[in-house]
Structures are given as C-alpha cells and as structure tokens.
GROMACS .gro file of C-alpha atoms in nm:
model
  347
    1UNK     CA    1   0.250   0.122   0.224
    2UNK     CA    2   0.050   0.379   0.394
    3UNK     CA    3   0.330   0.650   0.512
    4UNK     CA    4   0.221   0.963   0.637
    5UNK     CA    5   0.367   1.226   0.401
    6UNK     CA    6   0.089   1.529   0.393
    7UNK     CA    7   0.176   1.808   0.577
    8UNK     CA    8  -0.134   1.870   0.756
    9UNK     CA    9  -0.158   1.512   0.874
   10UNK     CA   10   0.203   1.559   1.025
   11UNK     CA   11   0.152   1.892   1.141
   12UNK     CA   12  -0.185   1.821   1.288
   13UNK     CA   13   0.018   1.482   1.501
   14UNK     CA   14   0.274   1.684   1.620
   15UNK     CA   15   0.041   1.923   1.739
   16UNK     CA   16  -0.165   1.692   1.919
   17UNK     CA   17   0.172   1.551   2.093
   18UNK     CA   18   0.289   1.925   2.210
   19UNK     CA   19  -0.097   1.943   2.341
   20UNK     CA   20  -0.017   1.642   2.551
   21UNK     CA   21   0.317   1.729   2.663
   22UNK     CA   22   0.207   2.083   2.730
   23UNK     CA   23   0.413   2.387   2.667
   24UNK     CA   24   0.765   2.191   2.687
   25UNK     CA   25   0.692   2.035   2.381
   26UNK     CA   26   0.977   1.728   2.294
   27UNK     CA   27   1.154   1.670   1.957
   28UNK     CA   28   1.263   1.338   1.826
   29UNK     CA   29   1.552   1.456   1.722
   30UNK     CA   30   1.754   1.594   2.037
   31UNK     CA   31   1.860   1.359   2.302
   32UNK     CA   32   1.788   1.497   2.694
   33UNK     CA   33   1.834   1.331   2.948
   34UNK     CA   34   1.417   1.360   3.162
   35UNK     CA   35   1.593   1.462   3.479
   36UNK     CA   36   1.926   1.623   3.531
   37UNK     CA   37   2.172   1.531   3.906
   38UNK     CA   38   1.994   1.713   4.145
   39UNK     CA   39   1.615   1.756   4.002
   40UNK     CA   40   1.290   1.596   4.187
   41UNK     CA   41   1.251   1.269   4.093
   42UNK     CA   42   0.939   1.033   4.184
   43UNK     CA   43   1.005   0.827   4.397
   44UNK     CA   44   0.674   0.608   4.385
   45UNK     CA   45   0.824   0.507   4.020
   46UNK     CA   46   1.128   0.427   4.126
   47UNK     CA   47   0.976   0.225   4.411
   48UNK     CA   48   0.747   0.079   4.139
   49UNK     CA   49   1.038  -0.021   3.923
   50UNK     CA   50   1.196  -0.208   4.255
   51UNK     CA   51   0.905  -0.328   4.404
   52UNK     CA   52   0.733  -0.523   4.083
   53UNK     CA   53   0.409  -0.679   4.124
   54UNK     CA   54   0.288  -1.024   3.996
   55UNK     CA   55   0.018  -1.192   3.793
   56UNK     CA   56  -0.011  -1.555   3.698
   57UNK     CA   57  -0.048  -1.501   3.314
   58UNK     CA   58  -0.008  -1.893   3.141
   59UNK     CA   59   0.306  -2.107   3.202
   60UNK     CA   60   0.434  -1.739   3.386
   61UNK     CA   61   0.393  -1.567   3.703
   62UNK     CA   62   0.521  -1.241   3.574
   63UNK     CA   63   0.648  -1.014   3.726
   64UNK     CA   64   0.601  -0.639   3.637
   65UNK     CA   65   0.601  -0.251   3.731
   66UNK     CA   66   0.288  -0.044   3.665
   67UNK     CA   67   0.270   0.316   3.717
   68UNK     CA   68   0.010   0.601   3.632
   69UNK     CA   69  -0.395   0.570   3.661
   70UNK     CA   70  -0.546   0.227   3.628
   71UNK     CA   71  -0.816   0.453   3.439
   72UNK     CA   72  -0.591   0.554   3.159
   73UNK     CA   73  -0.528   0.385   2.830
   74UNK     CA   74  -0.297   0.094   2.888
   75UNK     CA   75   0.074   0.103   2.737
   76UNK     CA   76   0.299  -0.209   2.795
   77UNK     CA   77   0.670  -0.181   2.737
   78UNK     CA   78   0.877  -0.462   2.633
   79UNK     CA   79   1.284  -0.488   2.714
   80UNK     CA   80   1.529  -0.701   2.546
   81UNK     CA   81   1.861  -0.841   2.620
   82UNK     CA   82   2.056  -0.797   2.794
   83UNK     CA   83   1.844  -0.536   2.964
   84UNK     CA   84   1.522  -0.522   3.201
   85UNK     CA   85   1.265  -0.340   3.356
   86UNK     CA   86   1.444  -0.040   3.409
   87UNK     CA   87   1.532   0.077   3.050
   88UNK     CA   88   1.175   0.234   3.074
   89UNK     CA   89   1.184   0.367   3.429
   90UNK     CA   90   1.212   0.756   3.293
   91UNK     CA   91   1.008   0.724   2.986
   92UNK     CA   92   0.729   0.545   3.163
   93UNK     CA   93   0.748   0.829   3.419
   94UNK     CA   94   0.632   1.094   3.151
   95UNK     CA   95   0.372   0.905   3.020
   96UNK     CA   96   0.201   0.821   3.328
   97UNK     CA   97   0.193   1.158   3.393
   98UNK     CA   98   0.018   1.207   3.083
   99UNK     CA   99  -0.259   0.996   3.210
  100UNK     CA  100  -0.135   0.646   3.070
  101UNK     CA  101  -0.176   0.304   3.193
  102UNK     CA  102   0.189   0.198   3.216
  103UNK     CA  103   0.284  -0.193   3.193
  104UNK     CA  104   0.659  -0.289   3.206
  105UNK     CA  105   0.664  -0.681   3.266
  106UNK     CA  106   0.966  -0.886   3.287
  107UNK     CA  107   1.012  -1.138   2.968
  108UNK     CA  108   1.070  -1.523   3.078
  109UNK     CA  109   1.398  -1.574   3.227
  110UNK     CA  110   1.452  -1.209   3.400
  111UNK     CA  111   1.373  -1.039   3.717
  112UNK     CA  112   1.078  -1.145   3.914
  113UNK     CA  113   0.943  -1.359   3.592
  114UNK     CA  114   0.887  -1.733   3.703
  115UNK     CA  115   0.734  -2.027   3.526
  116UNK     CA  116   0.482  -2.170   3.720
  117UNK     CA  117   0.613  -2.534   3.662
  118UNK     CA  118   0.942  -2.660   3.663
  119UNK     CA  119   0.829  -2.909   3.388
  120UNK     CA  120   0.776  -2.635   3.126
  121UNK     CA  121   1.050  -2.621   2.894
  122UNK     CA  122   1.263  -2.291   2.893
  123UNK     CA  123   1.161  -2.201   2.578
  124UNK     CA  124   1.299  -1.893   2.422
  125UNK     CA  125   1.136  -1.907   2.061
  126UNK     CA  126   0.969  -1.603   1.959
  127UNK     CA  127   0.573  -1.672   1.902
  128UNK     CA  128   0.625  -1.845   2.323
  129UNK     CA  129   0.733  -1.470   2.452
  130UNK     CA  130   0.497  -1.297   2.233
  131UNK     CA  131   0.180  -1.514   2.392
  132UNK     CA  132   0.347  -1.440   2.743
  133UNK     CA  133   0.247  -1.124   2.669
  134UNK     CA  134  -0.072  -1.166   2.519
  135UNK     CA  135  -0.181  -1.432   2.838
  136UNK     CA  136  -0.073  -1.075   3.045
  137UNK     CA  137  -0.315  -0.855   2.889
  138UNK     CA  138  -0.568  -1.119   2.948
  139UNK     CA  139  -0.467  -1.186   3.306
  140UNK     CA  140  -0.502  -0.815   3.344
  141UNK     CA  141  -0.842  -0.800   3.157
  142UNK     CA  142  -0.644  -0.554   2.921
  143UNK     CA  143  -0.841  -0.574   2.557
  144UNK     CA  144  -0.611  -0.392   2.418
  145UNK     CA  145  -0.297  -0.156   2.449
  146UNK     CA  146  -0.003   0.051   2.301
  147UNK     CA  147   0.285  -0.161   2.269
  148UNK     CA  148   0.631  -0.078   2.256
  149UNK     CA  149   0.977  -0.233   2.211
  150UNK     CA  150   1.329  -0.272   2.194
  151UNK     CA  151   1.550  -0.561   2.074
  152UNK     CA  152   1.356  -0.855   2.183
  153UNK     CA  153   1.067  -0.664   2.337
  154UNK     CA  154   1.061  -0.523   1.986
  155UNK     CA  155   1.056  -0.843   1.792
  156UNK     CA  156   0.762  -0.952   2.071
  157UNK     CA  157   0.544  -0.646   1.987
  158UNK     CA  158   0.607  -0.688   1.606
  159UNK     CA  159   0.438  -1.058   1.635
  160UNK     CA  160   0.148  -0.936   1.858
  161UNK     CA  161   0.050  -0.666   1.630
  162UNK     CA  162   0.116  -0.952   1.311
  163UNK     CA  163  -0.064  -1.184   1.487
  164UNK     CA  164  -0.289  -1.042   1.703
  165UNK     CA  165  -0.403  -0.665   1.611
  166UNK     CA  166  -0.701  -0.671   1.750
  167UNK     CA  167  -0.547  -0.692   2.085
  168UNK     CA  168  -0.247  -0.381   1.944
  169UNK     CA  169  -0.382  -0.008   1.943
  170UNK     CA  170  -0.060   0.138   1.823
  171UNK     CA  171   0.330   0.032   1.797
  172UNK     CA  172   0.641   0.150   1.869
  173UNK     CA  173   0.923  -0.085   1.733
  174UNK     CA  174   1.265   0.031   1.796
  175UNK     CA  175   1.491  -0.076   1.484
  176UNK     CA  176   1.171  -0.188   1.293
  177UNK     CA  177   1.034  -0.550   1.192
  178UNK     CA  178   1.231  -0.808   1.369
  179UNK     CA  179   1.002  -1.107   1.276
  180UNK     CA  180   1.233  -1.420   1.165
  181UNK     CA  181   1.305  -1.777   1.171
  182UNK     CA  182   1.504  -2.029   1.186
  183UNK     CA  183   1.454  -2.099   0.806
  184UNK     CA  184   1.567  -1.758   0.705
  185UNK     CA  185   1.831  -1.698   0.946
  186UNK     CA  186   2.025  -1.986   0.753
  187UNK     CA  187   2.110  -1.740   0.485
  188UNK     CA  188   2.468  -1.585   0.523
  189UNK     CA  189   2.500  -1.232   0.614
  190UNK     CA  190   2.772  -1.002   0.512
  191UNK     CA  191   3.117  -1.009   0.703
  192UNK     CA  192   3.039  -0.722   0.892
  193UNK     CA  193   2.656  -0.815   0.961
  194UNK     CA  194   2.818  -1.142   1.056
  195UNK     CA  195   3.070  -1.006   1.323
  196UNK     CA  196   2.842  -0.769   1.516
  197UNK     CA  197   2.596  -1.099   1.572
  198UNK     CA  198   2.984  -1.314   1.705
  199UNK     CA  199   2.741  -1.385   2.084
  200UNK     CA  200   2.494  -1.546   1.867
  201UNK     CA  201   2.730  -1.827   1.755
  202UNK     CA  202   2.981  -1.845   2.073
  203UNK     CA  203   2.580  -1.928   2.236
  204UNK     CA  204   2.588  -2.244   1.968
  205UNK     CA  205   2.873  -2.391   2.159
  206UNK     CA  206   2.905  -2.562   2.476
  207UNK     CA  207   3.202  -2.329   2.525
  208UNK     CA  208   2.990  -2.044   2.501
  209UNK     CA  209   2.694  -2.189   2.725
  210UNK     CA  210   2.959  -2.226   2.976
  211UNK     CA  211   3.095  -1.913   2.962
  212UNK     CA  212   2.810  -1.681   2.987
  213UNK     CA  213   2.663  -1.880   3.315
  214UNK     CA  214   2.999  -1.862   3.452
  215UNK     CA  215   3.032  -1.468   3.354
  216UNK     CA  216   2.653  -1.358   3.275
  217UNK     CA  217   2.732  -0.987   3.434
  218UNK     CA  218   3.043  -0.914   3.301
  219UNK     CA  219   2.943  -1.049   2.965
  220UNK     CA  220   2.614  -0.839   2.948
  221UNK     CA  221   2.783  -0.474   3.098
  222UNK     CA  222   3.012  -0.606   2.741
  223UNK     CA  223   2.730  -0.601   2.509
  224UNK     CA  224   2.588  -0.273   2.687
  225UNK     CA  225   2.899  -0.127   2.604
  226UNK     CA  226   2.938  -0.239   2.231
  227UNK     CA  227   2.589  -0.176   2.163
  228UNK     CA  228   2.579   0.163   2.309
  229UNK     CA  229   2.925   0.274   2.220
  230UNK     CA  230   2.830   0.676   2.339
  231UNK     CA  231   2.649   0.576   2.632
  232UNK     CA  232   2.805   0.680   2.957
  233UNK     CA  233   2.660   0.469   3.177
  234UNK     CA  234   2.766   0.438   3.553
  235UNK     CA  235   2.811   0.102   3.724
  236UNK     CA  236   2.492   0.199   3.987
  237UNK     CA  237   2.266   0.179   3.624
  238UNK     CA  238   2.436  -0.108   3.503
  239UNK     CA  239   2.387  -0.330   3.824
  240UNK     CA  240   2.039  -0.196   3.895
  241UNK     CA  241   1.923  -0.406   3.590
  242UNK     CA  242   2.216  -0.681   3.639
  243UNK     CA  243   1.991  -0.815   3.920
  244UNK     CA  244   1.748  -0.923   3.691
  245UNK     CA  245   2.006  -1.145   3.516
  246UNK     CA  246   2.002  -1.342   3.844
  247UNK     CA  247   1.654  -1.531   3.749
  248UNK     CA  248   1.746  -1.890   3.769
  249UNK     CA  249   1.579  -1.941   3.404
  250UNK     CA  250   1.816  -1.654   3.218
  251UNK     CA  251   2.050  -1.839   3.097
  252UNK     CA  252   1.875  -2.131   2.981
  253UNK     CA  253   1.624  -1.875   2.780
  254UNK     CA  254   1.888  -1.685   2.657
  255UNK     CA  255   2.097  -1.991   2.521
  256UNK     CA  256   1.755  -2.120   2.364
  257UNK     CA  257   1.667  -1.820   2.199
  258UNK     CA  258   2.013  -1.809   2.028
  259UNK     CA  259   2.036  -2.159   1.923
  260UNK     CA  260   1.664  -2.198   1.832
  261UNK     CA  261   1.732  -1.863   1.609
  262UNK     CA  262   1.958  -2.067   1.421
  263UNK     CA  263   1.795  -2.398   1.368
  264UNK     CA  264   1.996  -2.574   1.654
  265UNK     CA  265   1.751  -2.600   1.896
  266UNK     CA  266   1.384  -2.731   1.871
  267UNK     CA  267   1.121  -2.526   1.974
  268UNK     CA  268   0.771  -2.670   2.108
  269UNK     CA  269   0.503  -2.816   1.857
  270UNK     CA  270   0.249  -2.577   2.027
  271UNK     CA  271   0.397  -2.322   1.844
  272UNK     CA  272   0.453  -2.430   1.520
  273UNK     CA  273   0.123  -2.275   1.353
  274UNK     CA  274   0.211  -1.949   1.454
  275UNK     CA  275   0.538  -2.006   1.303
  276UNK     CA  276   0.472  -2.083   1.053
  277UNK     CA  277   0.304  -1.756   0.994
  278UNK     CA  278   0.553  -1.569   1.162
  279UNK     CA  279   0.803  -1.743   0.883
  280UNK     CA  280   0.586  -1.579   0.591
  281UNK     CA  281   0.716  -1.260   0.702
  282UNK     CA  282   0.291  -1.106   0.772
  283UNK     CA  283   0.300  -0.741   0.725
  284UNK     CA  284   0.138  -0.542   0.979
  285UNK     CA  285  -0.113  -0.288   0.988
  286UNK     CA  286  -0.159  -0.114   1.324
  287UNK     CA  287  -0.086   0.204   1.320
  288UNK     CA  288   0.296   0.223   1.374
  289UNK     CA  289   0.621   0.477   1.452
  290UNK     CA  290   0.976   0.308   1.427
  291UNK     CA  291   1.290   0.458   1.602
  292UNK     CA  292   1.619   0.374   1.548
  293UNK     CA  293   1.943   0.547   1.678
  294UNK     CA  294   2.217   0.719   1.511
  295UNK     CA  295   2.504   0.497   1.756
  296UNK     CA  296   2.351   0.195   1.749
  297UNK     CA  297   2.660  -0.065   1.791
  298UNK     CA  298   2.426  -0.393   1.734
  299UNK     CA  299   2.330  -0.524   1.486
  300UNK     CA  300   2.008  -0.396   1.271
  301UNK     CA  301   1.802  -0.402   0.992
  302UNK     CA  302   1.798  -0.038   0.752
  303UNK     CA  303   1.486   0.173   0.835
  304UNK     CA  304   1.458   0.169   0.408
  305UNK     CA  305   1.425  -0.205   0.453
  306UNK     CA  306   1.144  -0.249   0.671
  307UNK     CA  307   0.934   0.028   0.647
  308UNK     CA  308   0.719  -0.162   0.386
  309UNK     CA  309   0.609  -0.424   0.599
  310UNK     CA  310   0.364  -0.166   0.781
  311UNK     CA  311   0.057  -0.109   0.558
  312UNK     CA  312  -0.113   0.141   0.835
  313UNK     CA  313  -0.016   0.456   0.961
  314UNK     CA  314   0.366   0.485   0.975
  315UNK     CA  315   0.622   0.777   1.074
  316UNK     CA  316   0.976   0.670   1.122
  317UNK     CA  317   1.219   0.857   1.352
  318UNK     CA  318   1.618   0.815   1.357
  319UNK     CA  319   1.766   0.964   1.646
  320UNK     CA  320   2.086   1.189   1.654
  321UNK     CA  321   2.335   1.275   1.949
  322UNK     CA  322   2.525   0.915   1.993
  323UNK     CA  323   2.161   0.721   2.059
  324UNK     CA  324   2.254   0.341   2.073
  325UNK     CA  325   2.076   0.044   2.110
  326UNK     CA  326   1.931   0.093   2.482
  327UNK     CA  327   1.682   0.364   2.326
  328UNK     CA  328   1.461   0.380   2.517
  329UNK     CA  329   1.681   0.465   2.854
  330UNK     CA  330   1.901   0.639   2.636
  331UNK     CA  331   1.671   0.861   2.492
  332UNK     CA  332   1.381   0.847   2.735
  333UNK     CA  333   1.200   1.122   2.632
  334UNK     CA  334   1.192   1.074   2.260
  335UNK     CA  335   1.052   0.724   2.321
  336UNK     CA  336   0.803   0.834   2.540
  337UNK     CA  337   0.682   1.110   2.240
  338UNK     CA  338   0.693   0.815   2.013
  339UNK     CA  339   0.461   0.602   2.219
  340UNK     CA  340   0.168   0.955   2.251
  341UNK     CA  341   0.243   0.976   1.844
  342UNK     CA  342   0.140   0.651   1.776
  343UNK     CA  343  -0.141   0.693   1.967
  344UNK     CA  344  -0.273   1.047   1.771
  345UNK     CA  345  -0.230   0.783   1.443
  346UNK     CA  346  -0.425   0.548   1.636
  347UNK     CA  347  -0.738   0.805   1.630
   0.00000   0.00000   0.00000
C-alpha cells in the first residue's frame, strides 16, 4: 500500500489545493455550509441541476447536469440511494469555478435516466451501472475523468477504477471500497451490522416490494433521516431530489439491486466476466482520497479496513461536525477539496 505519509509530499498537496482555491483555503476537517441564507447563489447551476441534459449512452438515455468549461478537465459525480443529482449541486459549483468539467448523471432508475428499450431488463447489479457510466464517457468522447462517489455512486466508481483505470484519473470514494457480491454477502454480519442493513432484507420480500412502491417518498426522507442523524434538512431539499424517485424504473432497480446483492435475484450473463472479477475483490491503483463522516447512521465498512485495497496514491479524510452519509451535500465543500486533492496525486 502506497499511503502518502512524507511531509513534504502532504505539505506540497495541500499547498497546491489552497493555490486552487485561492486565499480562502478549505480544511477537511470543518463542516461549512458553501453559501449561507441570503448570499449570491448561481443561478445557471441551479438551472443546470433542474434542467438536465441527455445523451444516449448504451441501453440508457441518461440524463445529466454539466456545469463549468467544456475545456476543463472532466469530473463526473456519482449519487446513491436514496439520493440524486442534487447532493452535488454546491460542491460541483466550486469546482467548476475552478475550471473543471463537471458531470453529474442520473444512475438507471432516477430522474431523467431512461432505458432506451422497454425489453431491457431493470437490472440493478453492480458491473451494469458501472458500464452505464463508462458507455457515458464514451458517448461524451470523455477518455478519461475524476470520478467521485457516494453510496452506490461510490461502489460504481470503485469498479471503474478496478476495472477500467485507464479510463479513471483520480478517485474519490466516500466510505471506501464497496466492491461485493452476491457470494460474499452470504456471510453473516454482526447484530448491529445486521440491523442498520433491516431495508436490505424487508426489499427480499414481497411485503417489502409492496411497500416501498406504495410509500417510495416517505420511505426514502426515512433513510435520509437515519443515515444522516445531524442533518437538518428542510422538506424544500428533501423533495427537490424526491422527484427523481418518480422514474418509472426506481423501484424495480432498487428492489433488484437489493435482492441481486443477496443472491435472490439473477443478474444478466453479460455480466458475469466482470463479476467474476469484481468477486476477487481487484485492488485498485488510481490515485485515490477516501472520506468518510463522523455521523454516518448507515451502514459502512472501517477506513482501517479498506485502505489496503488502494496500491496508488492514497490520503484518507474522516470528517467531524455531525457529517452523515449524504457527504457530499452535507459537507459540500470538503468533497469538492477532496476531488482538486486527488487530482494534485494524480500529477
């Protein structure tokens, strides 16, 4: 494991991030909001954020935002669930006006994300999103790019930098290596680790199918709640991203991704090379920074656990003041930093 430990090295990157930042330079450690009530905010990336674009990428049309200069270097931002789009709304404001390329697409089954046939199966399995992404970048005649994550848009840039790291400048994986399968899932957890994943096996039951079509918003505002415990969010930020839970495909790829998790659904045989790789666990060796908060409510692996798995560059942040697991909207700016610090380990 290559960890950055020397002094210099870590004194030279955070120089290099204040540089970029200028003069109000940003610490990983302190949560701040970007903008306080009643500061200027842009409203051409908030209009991006609500007014996505769309590229026919494979089985998707997908559905994204993109803000800052189509000349800069290209960062795409993943979401997970129950979340969207807008997680990255503030952080991708500060790096566009850093000069980057800023990507946010919708995964299968949210927002503006369609499939372009209604015979493709609503897959959820992990190596199907992580090519979604990979047939985006080549829709978008994007070589290669920064990628960054949370929950499954952290599990989706894991696998592309595994898999493909040619196509992966630089990583930011909040909570760390999230690469699985079915196989491994099978072995028991402990009571605790058990009881924070309790969605995963109500989404094995027909009960629990049931229930989260019939109650999708109120049961996702439940999981941003336990899984941000110290996250005051108000109902306008809870229902600006609730929209995206409308796609007709949501549930379906939710329920898959659940069940297929634990060996209950098949996935597709197109897929089962690459997991069969994924299932070996591959290390990876982009150039990476891992965040995790100090509130997360979900459930996560330990930073002490994973951080072998990256055999390049590596820096590891763990955020105080009551971040959970929306870290990236929770703690915009510290994301943001992480996402210009994996770049200076990229150089």
């Amino acid at each position: 494991m290559n960890i950055i430990s020397n002094f210099n090295r870590k004194t030279l990157i955070a120089f290099s991030i204040i540089m970029l930042l200028g003069t109000g330079g940003l610490l990983l450690h302190a949560q701040e909001p970007l903008q306080e009530k009643g500061e200027y905010i842009d409203s051409s990336i908030h209009s991006a954020f609500q007014n996505t674009k769309k590229i026919r990428a494979g089985v998707l049309d997908v559905g994204y935002a993109e803000v800052g200069p189509k000349t800069g270097k290209p960062v795409i931002l993943l979401h997970g669930w129950p979340y969207d789009i807008h997680s990255f709304e503030k952080s991708s404001e500060l790096l566009s006006s850093k000069g980057y390329r800023v990507l946010i697409p919708y995964l299968r089954g949210y927002g503006t994300t369609t499939f372009v046939s209604p015979q493709t199966m609503r897959n959820g399995q992990q190596s199907a999103v992580a090519l979604d992404i990979i047939a985006f970048m080549d829709a978008l005649k994007i070589d290669k790019a920064i990628v960054g994550g949370f929950d499954w848009g952290a599990r989706t840039a894991d696998i592309m930098a595994a898999l493909w790291p040619e196509r992966v400048s630089a990583l930011v994986a909040v909570s760390g290596y999230l690469i699985g399968s079915p196989e491994i899932n099978k072995k028991p957890l402990s009571p605790n680790a058990e009881f924070l994943w309790w969605y995963q096996y109500y989404f094995s039951t027909e009960r629990g199918y049931k229930g989260y079509k019939a109650n999708t918003n109120a049961f996702n505002k439940l999981i941003w709640k336990t899984a941000s415990p110290k996250w005051s969010f108000d109902e306008e930020t809870y229902q600006l991203s609730a929209k995206a839970f409308e796609n007709p495909d949501h549930v379906g790829i939710v329920i898959h991704n659940y069940r297929w998790r634990l060996g209950l659904a098949q996935g597709e045989k197109q897929y089962d090379k690459l997991e069969a790789k994924l299932a070996k666990l591959p290390d990876i060796t982009v150039p990476t920074v891992t965040l995790e908060g100090d509130a997360n409510g979900a459930a996560f692996p330990l930073p002490e656990n994973y951080a072998s798995k990256y055999k390049g560059k590596y820096m590891h942040h763990t955020l105080t003041g009551g971040i959970g697991h929306n870290l990236p909207q929770e703690a915009p700016k510290e994301f943001a930093v992480a996402i210009m610090e994996a770049d200076v380990l990229s150089h």
